[in-house]
CSV table of C-alpha atoms and ligand atoms in Angstrom, one decimal:
chain,number,residue,atom,x,y,z
A,168,MET,CA,-15.5,-5.5,8.3
A,169,LYS,CA,-16.7,-8.8,6.8
A,170,ALA,CA,-15.0,-10.0,3.6
A,171,ALA,CA,-18.2,-9.4,1.5
A,172,ALA,CA,-18.5,-5.8,2.8
A,173,PHE,CA,-14.9,-5.1,2.1
A,174,GLU,CA,-15.3,-6.5,-1.5
A,175,GLY,CA,-18.3,-4.2,-2.0
A,176,TRP,CA,-16.4,-1.2,-0.7
A,177,LYS,CA,-13.4,-2.1,-2.9
A,178,GLN,CA,-15.4,-2.4,-6.1
A,179,GLN,CA,-17.2,0.8,-5.5
A,180,ALA,CA,-13.9,2.6,-4.7
A,181,GLN,CA,-12.2,1.2,-7.8
A,182,ALA,CA,-15.1,2.3,-10.0
A,183,ALA,CA,-15.0,5.8,-8.5
A,184,VAL,CA,-11.2,6.0,-9.1
A,185,GLU,CA,-11.7,4.7,-12.7
A,186,ALA,CA,-14.4,7.3,-13.3
A,187,ALA,CA,-12.1,10.1,-12.0
A,188,LEU,CA,-9.2,9.0,-14.1
A,189,GLN,CA,-11.5,8.8,-17.2
A,190,ALA,CA,-12.6,12.4,-16.4
A,191,TRP,CA,-9.3,14.0,-15.5
A,192,VAL,CA,-6.7,12.4,-17.8
A,193,PRO,CA,-7.1,14.4,-21.0
A,194,GLY,CA,-7.5,12.6,-24.2
A,195,ALA,CA,-7.2,15.8,-26.1
A,196,ALA,CA,-3.5,16.5,-25.2
A,197,PRO,CA,-1.6,17.4,-28.4
A,198,ALA,CA,-0.2,15.1,-31.1
A,199,GLY,CA,-1.4,11.8,-29.6
A,200,LEU,CA,0.0,12.5,-26.1
A,201,GLY,CA,-3.4,12.2,-24.5
A,202,GLU,CA,-4.0,8.8,-26.1
A,203,ALA,CA,-0.6,7.5,-24.8
A,204,MET,CA,-1.4,8.9,-21.3
A,205,ARG,CA,-4.8,7.3,-21.2
A,206,TYR,CA,-3.4,4.0,-22.5
A,207,GLY,CA,-0.8,4.0,-19.7
A,208,VAL,CA,-3.2,4.6,-16.8
A,209,LEU,CA,-6.8,3.5,-17.7
A,210,ASP,CA,-8.2,0.0,-17.7
A,211,GLY,CA,-5.6,-1.8,-15.8
A,212,GLY,CA,-3.8,-2.2,-12.5
A,213,LYS,CA,-5.1,-3.1,-9.1
A,214,ARG,CA,-5.4,0.5,-7.9
A,215,VAL,CA,-3.8,-0.4,-4.6
A,216,ARG,CA,-2.4,3.1,-3.9
A,217,PRO,CA,-5.7,4.9,-4.5
A,218,LEU,CA,-7.5,2.3,-2.3
A,219,LEU,CA,-5.0,3.1,0.5
A,220,VAL,CA,-5.7,6.8,0.2
A,221,LEU,CA,-9.4,6.3,0.3
A,222,ALA,CA,-9.3,3.8,3.2
A,223,ALA,CA,-7.0,6.0,5.3
A,224,ALA,CA,-9.3,9.0,4.7
A,225,ARG,CA,-12.2,6.8,5.8
A,226,ALA,CA,-10.4,5.6,8.9
A,227,THR,CA,-9.6,9.2,9.9
A,228,GLY,CA,-13.1,10.5,9.2
A,229,GLY,CA,-12.1,12.3,6.1
A,230,ASP,CA,-14.3,13.0,3.1
A,231,GLU,CA,-13.8,10.3,0.4
A,232,LEU,CA,-14.7,13.0,-2.3
A,233,ALA,CA,-11.8,15.2,-1.1
A,234,ALA,CA,-9.5,12.2,-1.0
A,235,MET,CA,-10.2,11.4,-4.7
A,236,ARG,CA,-7.7,14.0,-5.9
A,237,PRO,CA,-4.8,12.5,-4.0
A,238,ALA,CA,-6.1,9.0,-4.9
A,239,VAL,CA,-5.9,9.8,-8.6
A,240,ALA,CA,-2.6,11.8,-8.2
A,241,VAL,CA,-0.8,8.8,-6.6
A,242,GLU,CA,-2.0,6.5,-9.3
A,243,LEU,CA,-0.7,8.9,-11.9
A,244,ILE,CA,2.7,8.9,-10.3
A,245,HIS,CA,2.7,5.1,-10.1
A,246,ALA,CA,1.6,4.7,-13.7
A,247,TYR,CA,4.2,7.2,-14.9
A,248,SER,CA,6.9,5.2,-13.0
A,249,LEU,CA,5.8,2.0,-14.7
A,250,ILE,CA,5.9,3.6,-18.1
A,251,HIS,CA,9.4,4.9,-17.6
A,252,ASP,CA,10.6,1.7,-15.8
A,253,ASP,CA,9.5,-0.4,-18.8
A,254,MET,CA,11.5,1.7,-21.3
A,255,PRO,CA,14.7,0.2,-23.0
A,256,CYS,CA,17.0,2.5,-20.9
A,257,MET,CA,15.6,1.0,-17.7
A,258,ASP,CA,14.0,-2.5,-17.4
A,259,ASN,CA,13.2,-2.8,-21.1
A,260,ASP,CA,9.9,-4.7,-20.9
A,261,VAL,CA,7.2,-5.3,-23.5
A,262,LEU,CA,4.3,-6.4,-21.3
A,263,ARG,CA,2.5,-4.4,-18.6
A,264,ARG,CA,-1.0,-4.8,-17.1
A,265,GLY,CA,-1.6,-7.5,-19.7
A,266,LYS,CA,-0.9,-5.1,-22.6
A,267,PRO,CA,2.1,-4.1,-24.7
A,268,THR,CA,4.0,-1.4,-22.8
A,269,VAL,CA,3.5,2.3,-23.7
A,270,HIS,CA,6.8,2.6,-25.6
A,271,VAL,CA,6.1,-0.5,-27.6
A,272,ARG,CA,2.7,0.9,-28.6
A,273,PHE,CA,3.5,4.6,-29.0
A,274,GLY,CA,7.4,4.8,-29.3
A,275,GLN,CA,10.0,5.8,-26.8
A,276,ALA,CA,9.7,9.6,-27.1
A,277,GLN,CA,5.9,9.5,-26.6
A,278,ALA,CA,6.3,7.1,-23.7
A,279,MET,CA,8.7,9.5,-22.0
A,280,LEU,CA,6.4,12.4,-22.6
A,281,ALA,CA,3.4,10.6,-21.4
A,282,GLY,CA,5.2,9.7,-18.1
A,283,ASP,CA,6.4,13.4,-17.8
A,284,ALA,CA,2.8,14.7,-18.4
A,285,MET,CA,1.3,12.3,-15.9
A,286,HIS,CA,3.9,13.3,-13.3
A,287,THR,CA,2.9,16.9,-13.6
A,288,LEU,CA,-0.8,16.2,-13.9
A,289,ALA,CA,-0.6,14.6,-10.5
A,290,PHE,CA,0.5,17.9,-8.9
A,291,GLU,CA,-1.9,19.9,-11.0
A,292,LEU,CA,-4.8,17.8,-9.5
A,293,LEU,CA,-3.5,18.5,-6.0
A,294,THR,CA,-3.4,22.3,-6.5
A,295,ALA,CA,-6.2,22.9,-9.0
A,296,PRO,CA,-8.3,26.0,-8.3
A,297,PRO,CA,-12.1,26.0,-8.1
A,298,GLY,CA,-13.7,25.4,-11.4
A,299,HIS,CA,-11.1,22.8,-12.5
A,300,GLU,CA,-12.7,19.6,-13.6
A,301,ALA,CA,-11.4,17.9,-10.5
A,302,ASP,CA,-14.4,19.3,-8.7
A,303,PHE,CA,-13.7,19.0,-5.0
A,304,GLU,CA,-11.8,22.0,-3.7
A,305,LEU,CA,-8.9,21.4,-1.3
A,306,SER,CA,-7.8,24.0,1.2
A,307,PRO,CA,-4.4,25.6,0.4
A,308,ARG,CA,-3.0,24.1,3.6
A,309,LEU,CA,-4.1,20.5,2.7
A,310,SER,CA,-3.1,21.0,-0.9
A,311,ALA,CA,0.5,22.0,0.2
A,312,LEU,CA,0.7,19.0,2.6
A,313,LEU,CA,-0.5,16.6,-0.1
A,314,CYS,CA,2.1,17.9,-2.6
A,315,ALA,CA,4.9,17.7,0.0
A,316,LEU,CA,4.0,14.1,0.9
A,317,LEU,CA,3.8,13.0,-2.7
A,318,ALA,CA,6.9,14.8,-3.9
A,319,ARG,CA,9.0,13.5,-1.1
A,320,ALA,CA,7.9,9.9,-1.8
A,321,ALA,CA,8.3,10.1,-5.6
A,322,GLY,CA,11.6,11.9,-5.7
A,323,HIS,CA,15.3,11.3,-4.8
A,324,ALA,CA,14.6,10.2,-1.2
A,325,GLY,CA,11.9,7.7,-2.3
A,326,MET,CA,10.9,6.1,-5.6
A,327,ALA,CA,13.4,7.8,-8.0
A,328,GLY,CA,16.2,7.2,-5.5
A,329,GLY,CA,15.2,3.6,-5.0
A,330,GLN,CA,15.1,3.1,-8.8
A,331,ALA,CA,18.6,4.5,-9.1
A,332,ILE,CA,19.8,1.9,-6.5
A,333,ASP,CA,17.9,-0.8,-8.3
A,334,LEU,CA,19.6,0.0,-11.6
A,335,ALA,CA,23.0,0.3,-10.0
A,336,SER,CA,22.7,-3.0,-8.2
A,337,VAL,CA,22.2,-5.3,-11.2
A,338,GLY,CA,24.6,-8.2,-10.8
A,339,LYS,CA,25.7,-7.1,-7.3
A,340,ALA,CA,25.3,-8.9,-4.0
A,341,LEU,CA,23.3,-6.6,-1.6
A,342,SER,CA,23.1,-7.3,2.1
A,343,HIS,CA,19.6,-7.7,3.6
A,344,ALA,CA,19.8,-4.2,5.0
A,345,GLN,CA,20.7,-2.7,1.6
A,346,LEU,CA,17.9,-4.6,-0.1
A,347,ARG,CA,15.4,-3.4,2.5
A,348,ASP,CA,16.5,0.2,2.0
A,349,MET,CA,16.1,-0.1,-1.8
A,350,HIS,CA,12.7,-1.7,-1.5
A,351,ARG,CA,11.5,0.9,1.0
A,352,ARG,CA,12.4,3.7,-1.3
A,353,LYS,CA,11.5,2.2,-4.7
A,354,THR,CA,8.1,0.8,-3.7
A,355,GLY,CA,7.4,1.4,0.0
A,356,ALA,CA,7.6,5.2,0.0
A,357,LEU,CA,4.8,5.7,-2.5
A,358,LEU,CA,2.5,3.2,-0.7
A,359,GLN,CA,3.3,4.8,2.7
A,360,ALA,CA,2.6,8.2,1.2
A,361,SER,CA,-0.8,6.9,-0.1
A,362,VAL,CA,-1.8,6.1,3.5
A,363,MET,CA,-0.5,9.5,4.8
A,364,MET,CA,-2.3,11.5,2.0
A,365,GLY,CA,-5.5,9.8,3.0
A,366,ALA,CA,-4.8,10.5,6.7
A,367,ALA,CA,-4.1,14.2,5.8
A,368,CYS,CA,-7.7,14.4,4.3
A,369,GLY,CA,-9.1,13.3,7.7
A,370,GLN,CA,-8.5,14.3,11.3
A,371,ALA,CA,-5.5,12.2,12.3
A,372,ASP,CA,-4.1,13.2,15.7
A,373,ALA,CA,-0.4,12.7,16.4
A,374,ARG,CA,-0.9,9.2,17.7
A,375,ALA,CA,-2.9,8.1,14.7
A,376,TRP,CA,-0.5,9.9,12.3
A,377,ARG,CA,2.5,8.0,13.8
A,378,ALA,CA,0.7,4.6,13.8
A,379,LEU,CA,-0.5,5.1,10.2
A,380,GLY,CA,3.1,5.9,9.2
A,381,GLU,CA,4.2,2.7,10.7
A,382,TYR,CA,1.4,0.8,9.1
A,383,GLY,CA,2.4,2.3,5.7
A,384,ASP,CA,6.0,1.5,6.1
A,385,ALA,CA,5.3,-2.1,6.9
A,386,ILE,CA,2.8,-2.7,4.1
A,387,GLY,CA,5.0,-0.8,1.7
A,388,LEU,CA,8.0,-3.1,2.3
A,389,ALA,CA,5.7,-6.2,2.4
A,390,PHE,CA,4.2,-5.3,-1.0
A,391,GLN,CA,7.6,-5.4,-2.6
A,392,ILE,CA,8.7,-8.6,-0.9
A,393,VAL,CA,5.5,-10.2,-2.2
A,394,ASP,CA,6.3,-8.8,-5.6
A,395,ASP,CA,9.7,-10.5,-5.4
A,396,ILE,CA,8.0,-13.8,-4.4
A,397,LEU,CA,5.4,-13.5,-7.2
A,398,ASP,CA,8.1,-12.7,-9.8
A,399,ALA,CA,9.8,-16.0,-8.9
A,400,THR,CA,6.7,-18.2,-8.6
A,401,GLN,CA,3.9,-17.0,-10.9
A,402,GLU,CA,3.4,-17.0,-14.7
A,403,SER,CA,3.4,-13.9,-16.9
A,404,ALA,CA,-0.3,-14.4,-17.7
A,405,THR,CA,-1.2,-14.2,-14.0
A,406,LEU,CA,0.9,-11.2,-13.4
A,407,GLY,CA,0.1,-9.3,-16.6
A,408,LYS,CA,3.9,-8.5,-16.8
A,409,THR,CA,6.9,-10.6,-17.6
A,410,ALA,CA,7.5,-13.1,-14.8
A,411,GLY,CA,11.0,-14.2,-13.8
A,412,LYS,CA,12.4,-10.8,-14.8
A,413,ASP,CA,14.4,-10.3,-11.7
A,414,LEU,CA,16.3,-13.5,-12.1
A,415,ASP,CA,16.9,-13.0,-15.8
A,416,CYS,CA,18.3,-9.5,-15.1
A,417,ASN,CA,20.4,-10.8,-12.3
A,418,LYS,CA,18.7,-8.5,-9.8
A,419,PRO,CA,19.0,-9.0,-6.0
A,420,THR,CA,15.6,-9.7,-4.5
A,421,TYR,CA,14.2,-11.0,-1.2
A,422,VAL,CA,14.0,-14.4,-2.8
A,423,THR,CA,17.6,-14.4,-4.1
A,424,VAL,CA,19.0,-12.9,-0.9
A,425,LEU,CA,17.0,-14.7,1.8
A,426,GLY,CA,15.3,-17.6,-0.1
A,427,LEU,CA,11.6,-18.2,-0.7
A,428,ASP,CA,10.6,-19.4,2.8
A,429,ALA,CA,12.4,-16.6,4.6
A,430,ALA,CA,11.0,-14.0,2.2
A,431,ARG,CA,7.5,-15.3,3.0
A,432,ARG,CA,8.2,-15.2,6.7
A,433,GLN,CA,9.3,-11.5,6.4
A,434,ALA,CA,6.1,-10.6,4.5
A,435,ASP,CA,4.0,-12.3,7.3
A,436,GLU,CA,6.0,-10.5,10.0
A,437,LEU,CA,5.5,-7.2,8.3
A,438,HIS,CA,1.8,-8.0,8.0
A,439,ALA,CA,1.7,-8.6,11.8
A,440,GLN,CA,3.5,-5.3,12.4
A,441,ALA,CA,1.0,-3.4,10.1
A,442,GLN,CA,-1.9,-4.9,12.1
A,443,ALA,CA,-0.3,-4.0,15.4
A,444,ALA,CA,0.2,-0.4,14.2
A,445,LEU,CA,-3.5,-0.1,13.4
A,446,ALA,CA,-4.4,-1.5,16.8
A,447,ARG,CA,-2.4,1.3,18.5
A,448,SER,CA,-3.7,4.1,16.3
A,449,GLY,CA,-6.5,5.0,18.5
A,450,LEU,CA,-8.8,5.1,15.5
A,451,SER,CA,-12.2,3.5,15.9
A,452,ASP,CA,-12.6,1.8,12.5
A,453,VAL,CA,-9.5,0.6,10.8
A,454,SER,CA,-11.1,-2.5,9.3
A,455,THR,CA,-10.7,-1.4,5.7
A,456,LEU,CA,-7.0,-0.7,6.2
A,457,ALA,CA,-6.7,-4.0,7.9
A,458,ARG,CA,-8.3,-5.9,5.0
A,459,LEU,CA,-6.1,-4.0,2.5
A,460,ALA,CA,-3.0,-5.1,4.4
A,461,GLU,CA,-4.2,-8.7,4.3
A,462,ARG,CA,-4.8,-8.5,0.6
A,463,ILE,CA,-1.4,-7.0,-0.1
A,464,VAL,CA,0.3,-9.9,1.6
A,465,GLU,CA,-2.0,-12.6,0.3
A,466,ARG,CA,-2.3,-11.4,-3.3
A,467,GLU,CA,-1.4,-13.6,-6.2
A,468,SER,CA,-0.8,-10.9,-8.9
B,297,GRG,C1,11.1,5.5,-13.3
B,297,GRG,C2,11.4,7.1,-11.4
B,297,GRG,C3,11.1,5.8,-11.9
B,297,GRG,C4,10.8,4.8,-11.0
B,297,GRG,C5,10.4,3.5,-11.3
B,297,GRG,C6,8.2,1.9,-9.3
B,297,GRG,C7,9.4,1.7,-10.2
B,297,GRG,C8,10.4,2.7,-10.1
B,297,GRG,C9,9.5,0.8,-11.1
B,297,GRG,C10,8.5,-0.2,-11.5
B,297,GRG,C11,9.0,-1.6,-11.4
B,297,GRG,C12,8.7,-2.2,-10.1
B,297,GRG,C13,8.8,-3.7,-10.0
B,297,GRG,C14,8.4,-1.5,-9.1
B,297,GRG,C15,8.1,-1.9,-7.9
B,297,GRG,C16,6.8,-1.5,-7.6
B,297,GRG,C17,5.8,-2.4,-8.1
B,297,GRG,C18,5.7,-3.7,-7.5
B,297,GRG,C19,5.0,-2.0,-9.1
B,297,GRG,C20,3.9,-2.8,-9.5
B,297,GRG,O1,2.8,-2.3,-8.8
B,297,GRG,P1,1.4,-3.0,-8.8
B,297,GRG,O2,1.5,-4.4,-8.5
B,297,GRG,O3,1.0,-2.7,-10.3
B,297,GRG,O4,0.5,-2.2,-7.9
B,297,GRG,P2,-0.5,-2.5,-10.9
B,297,GRG,O5,-0.3,-2.7,-12.4
B,297,GRG,O6,-1.5,-3.4,-10.3
B,297,GRG,O7,-0.8,-1.0,-10.6
């Protein structure tokens, strides 16, 4: 896929995700909760995870309309994790997606509830019966598989477990292997699950399923290594969040453990592994996934 065609696909997919989020995240939730939820998830973010769902569905011949529910669900889980991560009991941050964080704008209790409600809304969208505003019906089998993939990636074995390691490792020296394990859980698991949820919406045979799992694992880890590099090298205005936070908080990162050059080499190596996995998937058109991998590694925010 040529760069211009990819850009066109990306813009159209981002607009479709935005429209679905607008439609499915309820503004009318009680006592200002809806406002806090919508503030936390609308109008911001690169939407990388939904794009991976839609691109994997496309690569495996799946319906992009069916894939919209998992695309929105994974973004809700991601946005909830950002809201909770920014709270004073975790990373205590005031800037996210170029705006004051949810707890700064709405208070800590509302931020906690907004995250909780987005977490559960994600699974409601994956299981909603016909007639729900999420209009495309999923088969019970697909619905269950999507729930299992997302729950596994978001929970103790994935993101929440990785966050627990992250909080426990402040000021500690981690080995490269321990750091890789933390990054894979905290960030990689949800990115990999995005790919697998998209593949679940299509017809991935065992070979394609395995290869896409390897692709997701490689880009998931690469994403966090690049995040570590950007945290150390970019300005807050570019990132839309506080830059230099890892160093200030004395957190081990790929940059502090390996150094900037080696971190960059690791990201490039993982990019090569991701492209090699796509090449052995047996799928006829993996160009959108290939472009997304390139963007993840070359991004500047
Ligand atoms: C609270 C259970 C719980 C988990 C929080 C994901 C996470 C764990 C914390 C967020 C902080 C952080 C640095 C996570 C690593 C993942 C990451 C790089 C998030 C930012 O993702 P982007 O760049 O953000 O996709 P946008 O705003 O573009 O969506």
